[in-house]
Amino acid sequence: MGTSTADIFIAREPDRRFAMHWHDAWSVGTIVAGHCGFVCDGARLLAEAGDLIVMAPGSMHAAGVSLHRFGMTMLYLPPDWVASACAWPAGQRPARVQVVRHDPELGDALSRAALLADAPALAEAAAQALRRAADGPMMALQPPEARDPRVQALANALGDPDAERLDMAAMAARLQVSREHLQRLFRKEVGLTPGEYARCARLHAARHLLRDGASLAEAAAASGFADQAHFARWFRRIFGVTPTNHDGCRANDAARRVAA
């Protein structure tokens, strides 16, 4: 199967808010203490201590966590590793994913393995969580295209590295719609404004650059953030950690990488 890299996010900070975003990896985790209320692909959900959370790549979500006491462990797993671990065809996934399910025993196993950076135990717990949460006929891993081709055309343009230079008025004219109407269509179908979507795409690009060894300044500049402080604030709002802690290993709030 080879070696893959999983980002591990361990959070202990109460009253945290995460802006609407998505991940290009499978999200698999557990609530250790307190609760987390969130929206995932338009559905309002609540996860409490002992619950497992599984979200497919591309799932739009935002979250807020409980006051006073909170604990969460979340893994971000490469789709190729997930397909191999779950014996799914490459590039495909089950059509149905139960985002929240109560499984305290498996959740505890996953959390303990993450804290110990026990790669074999972590891989086994993550694979079990995925297999229990996902079923149904296989479908393409990538989310389906937007129902409105104009929305899809704009999403494609916003995902380009040069999206910060996109002329929205010219784009709307090319699609034969007013700029305001195009923005309304996009937000209704995607759940984000075009600007929010573009910022998320840029932050994902920055995250990959940091993982590949780029400095904070290099990642910020390459992803269109002229101000490193602004870049760091938005990075934390989306990914839960600052860019400097993204590859760190701290007790309360860290992103760690382990072979899985």
CSV table of C-alpha atoms in Angstrom, one decimal:
chain,number,residue,atom,x,y,z
A,1,MET,CA,0.0,0.0,0.0
A,2,GLY,CA,2.9,2.3,0.6
A,3,THR,CA,3.2,5.2,3.0
A,4,SER,CA,0.6,8.0,3.2
A,5,THR,CA,0.5,11.0,5.4
A,6,ALA,CA,-2.4,11.9,7.7
A,7,ASP,CA,-2.9,15.3,9.3
A,8,ILE,CA,-4.0,14.9,12.9
A,9,PHE,CA,-5.8,17.8,14.6
A,10,ILE,CA,-6.2,17.6,18.4
A,11,ALA,CA,-8.3,20.4,19.9
A,12,ARG,CA,-8.9,21.2,23.5
A,13,GLU,CA,-10.0,24.8,23.2
A,14,PRO,CA,-13.7,25.6,24.1
A,15,ASP,CA,-15.9,28.1,22.3
A,16,ARG,CA,-14.1,27.7,19.0
A,17,ARG,CA,-15.7,28.7,15.7
A,18,PHE,CA,-14.8,27.3,12.3
A,19,ALA,CA,-15.8,29.3,9.1
A,20,MET,CA,-17.5,27.5,6.3
A,21,HIS,CA,-14.9,25.4,4.4
A,22,TRP,CA,-14.1,22.0,2.9
A,23,HIS,CA,-11.2,19.6,2.9
A,24,ASP,CA,-9.7,17.7,0.0
A,25,ALA,CA,-9.2,14.7,2.3
A,26,TRP,CA,-11.5,12.4,4.2
A,27,SER,CA,-12.2,13.8,7.7
A,28,VAL,CA,-12.5,11.1,10.4
A,29,GLY,CA,-12.6,12.0,14.1
A,30,THR,CA,-14.3,11.8,17.5
A,31,ILE,CA,-15.6,14.1,20.1
A,32,VAL,CA,-13.7,13.4,23.4
A,33,ALA,CA,-15.5,15.9,25.6
A,34,GLY,CA,-18.3,18.5,25.3
A,35,HIS,CA,-20.1,18.8,22.0
A,36,CYS,CA,-19.8,20.3,18.5
A,37,GLY,CA,-22.7,21.8,16.6
A,38,PHE,CA,-22.1,22.1,12.9
A,39,VAL,CA,-23.5,22.3,9.4
A,40,CYS,CA,-22.4,19.7,6.8
A,41,ASP,CA,-23.7,20.0,3.2
A,42,GLY,CA,-26.7,21.9,4.4
A,43,ALA,CA,-27.7,19.6,7.2
A,44,ARG,CA,-27.6,20.8,10.8
A,45,LEU,CA,-25.9,18.2,13.1
A,46,LEU,CA,-24.7,17.8,16.7
A,47,ALA,CA,-21.8,15.6,17.8
A,48,GLU,CA,-21.3,14.8,21.4
A,49,ALA,CA,-18.7,12.9,23.5
A,50,GLY,CA,-18.4,9.4,22.2
A,51,ASP,CA,-19.6,10.3,18.7
A,52,LEU,CA,-17.6,9.6,15.5
A,53,ILE,CA,-17.6,12.1,12.7
A,54,VAL,CA,-16.9,11.1,9.1
A,55,MET,CA,-17.0,13.5,6.1
A,56,ALA,CA,-16.2,12.9,2.5
A,57,PRO,CA,-13.7,15.1,0.6
A,58,GLY,CA,-15.4,18.3,-0.6
A,59,SER,CA,-18.1,18.3,2.1
A,60,MET,CA,-18.9,22.0,2.9
A,61,HIS,CA,-19.1,22.5,6.7
A,62,ALA,CA,-18.8,25.0,9.5
A,63,ALA,CA,-18.8,24.4,13.2
A,64,GLY,CA,-18.9,25.8,16.7
A,65,VAL,CA,-17.9,24.0,19.9
A,66,SER,CA,-19.2,23.9,23.4
A,67,LEU,CA,-18.3,26.4,26.1
A,68,HIS,CA,-16.1,25.6,29.1
A,69,ARG,CA,-15.0,22.1,28.2
A,70,PHE,CA,-14.3,20.5,24.8
A,71,GLY,CA,-12.1,17.8,23.3
A,72,MET,CA,-11.8,16.6,19.7
A,73,THR,CA,-9.5,14.4,17.6
A,74,MET,CA,-9.7,14.7,13.9
A,75,LEU,CA,-7.8,13.0,11.1
A,76,TYR,CA,-7.5,14.2,7.5
A,77,LEU,CA,-6.8,11.1,5.3
A,78,PRO,CA,-5.7,11.0,1.7
A,79,PRO,CA,-8.3,9.6,-0.6
A,80,ASP,CA,-5.9,7.1,-2.1
A,81,TRP,CA,-5.1,5.7,1.3
A,82,VAL,CA,-8.8,5.5,2.2
A,83,ALA,CA,-9.6,3.6,-1.0
A,84,SER,CA,-6.9,1.1,-0.4
A,85,ALA,CA,-7.7,0.6,3.4
A,86,CYS,CA,-11.4,0.2,2.7
A,87,ALA,CA,-11.0,-1.9,-0.5
A,88,TRP,CA,-12.9,0.7,-2.5
A,89,PRO,CA,-12.1,1.1,-6.3
A,90,ALA,CA,-9.6,3.9,-6.9
A,91,GLY,CA,-11.3,7.3,-7.4
A,92,GLN,CA,-14.7,6.1,-6.0
A,93,ARG,CA,-16.5,6.1,-2.7
A,94,PRO,CA,-19.8,4.8,-1.3
A,95,ALA,CA,-22.8,7.1,-2.1
A,96,ARG,CA,-24.0,7.3,1.5
A,97,VAL,CA,-21.9,8.6,4.5
A,98,GLN,CA,-23.3,8.7,8.0
A,99,VAL,CA,-21.6,11.9,9.2
A,100,VAL,CA,-22.3,11.4,12.9
A,101,ARG,CA,-22.7,8.0,14.7
A,102,HIS,CA,-22.3,7.1,18.4
A,103,ASP,CA,-19.4,4.7,18.9
A,104,PRO,CA,-17.5,5.5,22.1
A,105,GLU,CA,-15.3,2.4,22.0
A,106,LEU,CA,-13.9,3.1,18.5
A,107,GLY,CA,-13.8,6.8,19.2
A,108,ASP,CA,-11.6,6.2,22.3
A,109,ALA,CA,-9.3,3.8,20.3
A,110,LEU,CA,-8.9,6.5,17.6
A,111,SER,CA,-8.2,9.2,20.1
A,112,ARG,CA,-5.6,7.2,22.1
A,113,ALA,CA,-3.8,6.1,18.9
A,114,ALA,CA,-3.6,9.8,17.7
A,115,LEU,CA,-2.2,11.0,21.1
A,116,LEU,CA,0.4,8.2,21.0
A,117,ALA,CA,1.1,8.7,17.3
A,118,ASP,CA,0.6,4.9,17.0
A,119,ALA,CA,0.4,4.6,13.2
A,120,PRO,CA,-0.8,1.0,13.0
A,121,ALA,CA,-3.5,1.4,15.6
A,122,LEU,CA,-4.5,4.8,14.1
A,123,ALA,CA,-4.8,3.3,10.6
A,124,GLU,CA,-7.0,0.4,11.9
A,125,ALA,CA,-9.3,2.7,13.9
A,126,ALA,CA,-9.7,5.1,11.0
A,127,ALA,CA,-10.4,2.3,8.5
A,128,GLN,CA,-13.0,0.8,10.8
A,129,ALA,CA,-14.7,4.2,11.3
A,130,LEU,CA,-14.9,4.7,7.5
A,131,ARG,CA,-16.3,1.2,6.8
A,132,ARG,CA,-19.0,1.6,9.5
A,133,ALA,CA,-20.0,5.1,8.3
A,134,ALA,CA,-20.1,4.6,4.5
A,135,ASP,CA,-22.3,2.3,2.5
A,136,GLY,CA,-24.4,2.2,-0.7
A,137,PRO,CA,-23.5,2.0,-4.3
A,138,MET,CA,-20.1,3.3,-5.4
A,139,MET,CA,-19.9,6.7,-7.0
A,140,ALA,CA,-17.2,9.0,-8.3
A,141,LEU,CA,-15.1,10.4,-5.4
A,142,GLN,CA,-15.3,14.0,-6.8
A,143,PRO,CA,-18.6,15.7,-5.9
A,144,PRO,CA,-21.0,16.1,-8.7
A,145,GLU,CA,-20.9,19.1,-10.8
A,146,ALA,CA,-23.0,22.1,-9.9
A,147,ARG,CA,-26.6,21.9,-11.2
A,148,ASP,CA,-26.2,25.3,-12.9
A,149,PRO,CA,-23.3,25.2,-15.5
A,150,ARG,CA,-22.7,28.9,-14.8
A,151,VAL,CA,-22.0,28.1,-11.2
A,152,GLN,CA,-19.6,25.3,-12.2
A,153,ALA,CA,-17.8,27.6,-14.6
A,154,LEU,CA,-17.3,30.1,-11.8
A,155,ALA,CA,-16.1,27.5,-9.3
A,156,ASN,CA,-13.6,26.2,-11.8
A,157,ALA,CA,-12.2,29.7,-12.3
A,158,LEU,CA,-12.1,30.4,-8.6
A,159,GLY,CA,-10.1,27.3,-8.0
A,160,ASP,CA,-7.3,28.5,-10.3
A,161,PRO,CA,-4.1,29.8,-8.7
A,162,ASP,CA,-4.7,33.2,-10.4
A,163,ALA,CA,-8.3,33.5,-9.1
A,164,GLU,CA,-7.4,36.7,-7.2
A,165,ARG,CA,-7.1,38.4,-10.5
A,166,LEU,CA,-10.5,37.2,-11.8
A,167,ASP,CA,-12.6,39.9,-13.3
A,168,MET,CA,-16.1,39.0,-12.0
A,169,ALA,CA,-17.9,41.5,-14.2
A,170,ALA,CA,-16.2,40.0,-17.3
A,171,MET,CA,-16.9,36.5,-16.1
A,172,ALA,CA,-20.6,37.3,-15.6
A,173,ALA,CA,-20.8,38.9,-19.0
A,174,ARG,CA,-19.3,35.8,-20.6
A,175,LEU,CA,-21.9,33.7,-18.9
A,176,GLN,CA,-24.6,36.1,-20.0
A,177,VAL,CA,-25.8,37.0,-16.5
A,178,SER,CA,-25.4,40.0,-14.3
A,179,ARG,CA,-22.6,40.0,-11.7
A,180,GLU,CA,-25.1,40.2,-8.8
A,181,HIS,CA,-27.2,37.4,-10.1
A,182,LEU,CA,-24.2,35.1,-10.7
A,183,GLN,CA,-23.0,35.8,-7.1
A,184,ARG,CA,-26.5,34.9,-5.8
A,185,LEU,CA,-26.6,31.7,-7.8
A,186,PHE,CA,-23.2,30.7,-6.6
A,187,ARG,CA,-24.0,31.3,-2.9
A,188,LYS,CA,-27.3,29.5,-3.1
A,189,GLU,CA,-25.8,26.3,-4.6
A,190,VAL,CA,-22.3,26.2,-3.1
A,191,GLY,CA,-23.0,27.7,0.3
A,192,LEU,CA,-20.2,30.3,0.0
A,193,THR,CA,-19.8,33.6,-1.7
A,194,PRO,CA,-17.3,33.5,-4.6
A,195,GLY,CA,-14.8,35.4,-2.5
A,196,GLU,CA,-15.1,32.9,0.4
A,197,TYR,CA,-14.8,30.0,-2.0
A,198,ALA,CA,-11.6,31.5,-3.6
A,199,ARG,CA,-10.1,32.1,-0.2
A,200,CYS,CA,-10.7,28.5,0.8
A,201,ALA,CA,-9.0,27.3,-2.4
A,202,ARG,CA,-6.0,29.6,-1.7
A,203,LEU,CA,-5.7,28.3,1.8
A,204,HIS,CA,-5.7,24.7,0.7
A,205,ALA,CA,-3.0,25.5,-1.8
A,206,ALA,CA,-1.0,27.2,1.0
A,207,ARG,CA,-1.5,24.1,3.3
A,208,HIS,CA,0.0,21.9,0.6
A,209,LEU,CA,3.0,24.3,0.2
A,210,LEU,CA,3.6,24.3,3.9
A,211,ARG,CA,3.5,20.5,4.0
A,212,ASP,CA,6.1,20.4,1.2
A,213,GLY,CA,8.5,22.6,3.2
A,214,ALA,CA,7.6,26.1,2.1
A,215,SER,CA,8.1,28.9,4.6
A,216,LEU,CA,5.2,30.9,6.0
A,217,ALA,CA,6.2,33.9,3.8
A,218,GLU,CA,6.5,31.7,0.7
A,219,ALA,CA,3.1,30.0,1.3
A,220,ALA,CA,1.3,33.3,2.0
A,221,ALA,CA,2.7,35.0,-1.1
A,222,ALA,CA,2.2,32.1,-3.5
A,223,SER,CA,-1.5,31.7,-2.4
A,224,GLY,CA,-2.2,35.4,-2.9
A,225,PHE,CA,-2.0,36.7,0.7
A,226,ALA,CA,0.2,39.9,0.8
A,227,ASP,CA,-0.1,40.2,4.6
A,228,GLN,CA,1.2,37.2,6.6
A,229,ALA,CA,-0.9,38.2,9.7
A,230,HIS,CA,-4.1,38.1,7.6
A,231,PHE,CA,-3.0,34.8,6.1
A,232,ALA,CA,-2.4,33.3,9.6
A,233,ARG,CA,-5.8,34.5,10.9
A,234,TRP,CA,-7.7,32.9,8.1
A,235,PHE,CA,-5.6,29.7,8.2
A,236,ARG,CA,-6.6,29.3,11.8
A,237,ARG,CA,-10.3,30.0,11.2
A,238,ILE,CA,-10.4,27.2,8.5
A,239,PHE,CA,-7.9,24.6,9.8
A,240,GLY,CA,-8.0,25.3,13.5
A,241,VAL,CA,-4.2,25.9,13.9
A,242,THR,CA,-1.9,28.7,12.9
A,243,PRO,CA,0.4,28.1,9.9
A,244,THR,CA,3.4,27.9,12.2
A,245,ASN,CA,1.8,25.1,14.3
A,246,HIS,CA,0.4,23.2,11.2
A,247,ASP,CA,3.3,20.7,11.3
A,248,GLY,CA,3.9,21.0,15.0
A,249,CYS,CA,3.3,18.6,17.8
A,250,ARG,CA,1.8,20.4,20.8
A,251,ALA,CA,-0.4,19.0,23.5
A,252,ASN,CA,-3.5,21.1,23.3
A,253,ASP,CA,-3.9,22.2,19.8
A,254,ALA,CA,-1.8,20.7,17.0
A,255,ALA,CA,-1.6,19.3,13.5
A,256,ARG,CA,0.7,16.3,13.3
A,257,ARG,CA,1.7,14.1,10.5
A,258,VAL,CA,2.2,10.4,10.9
A,259,ALA,CA,2.7,7.5,8.5
A,260,ALA,CA,-0.6,5.6,8.2
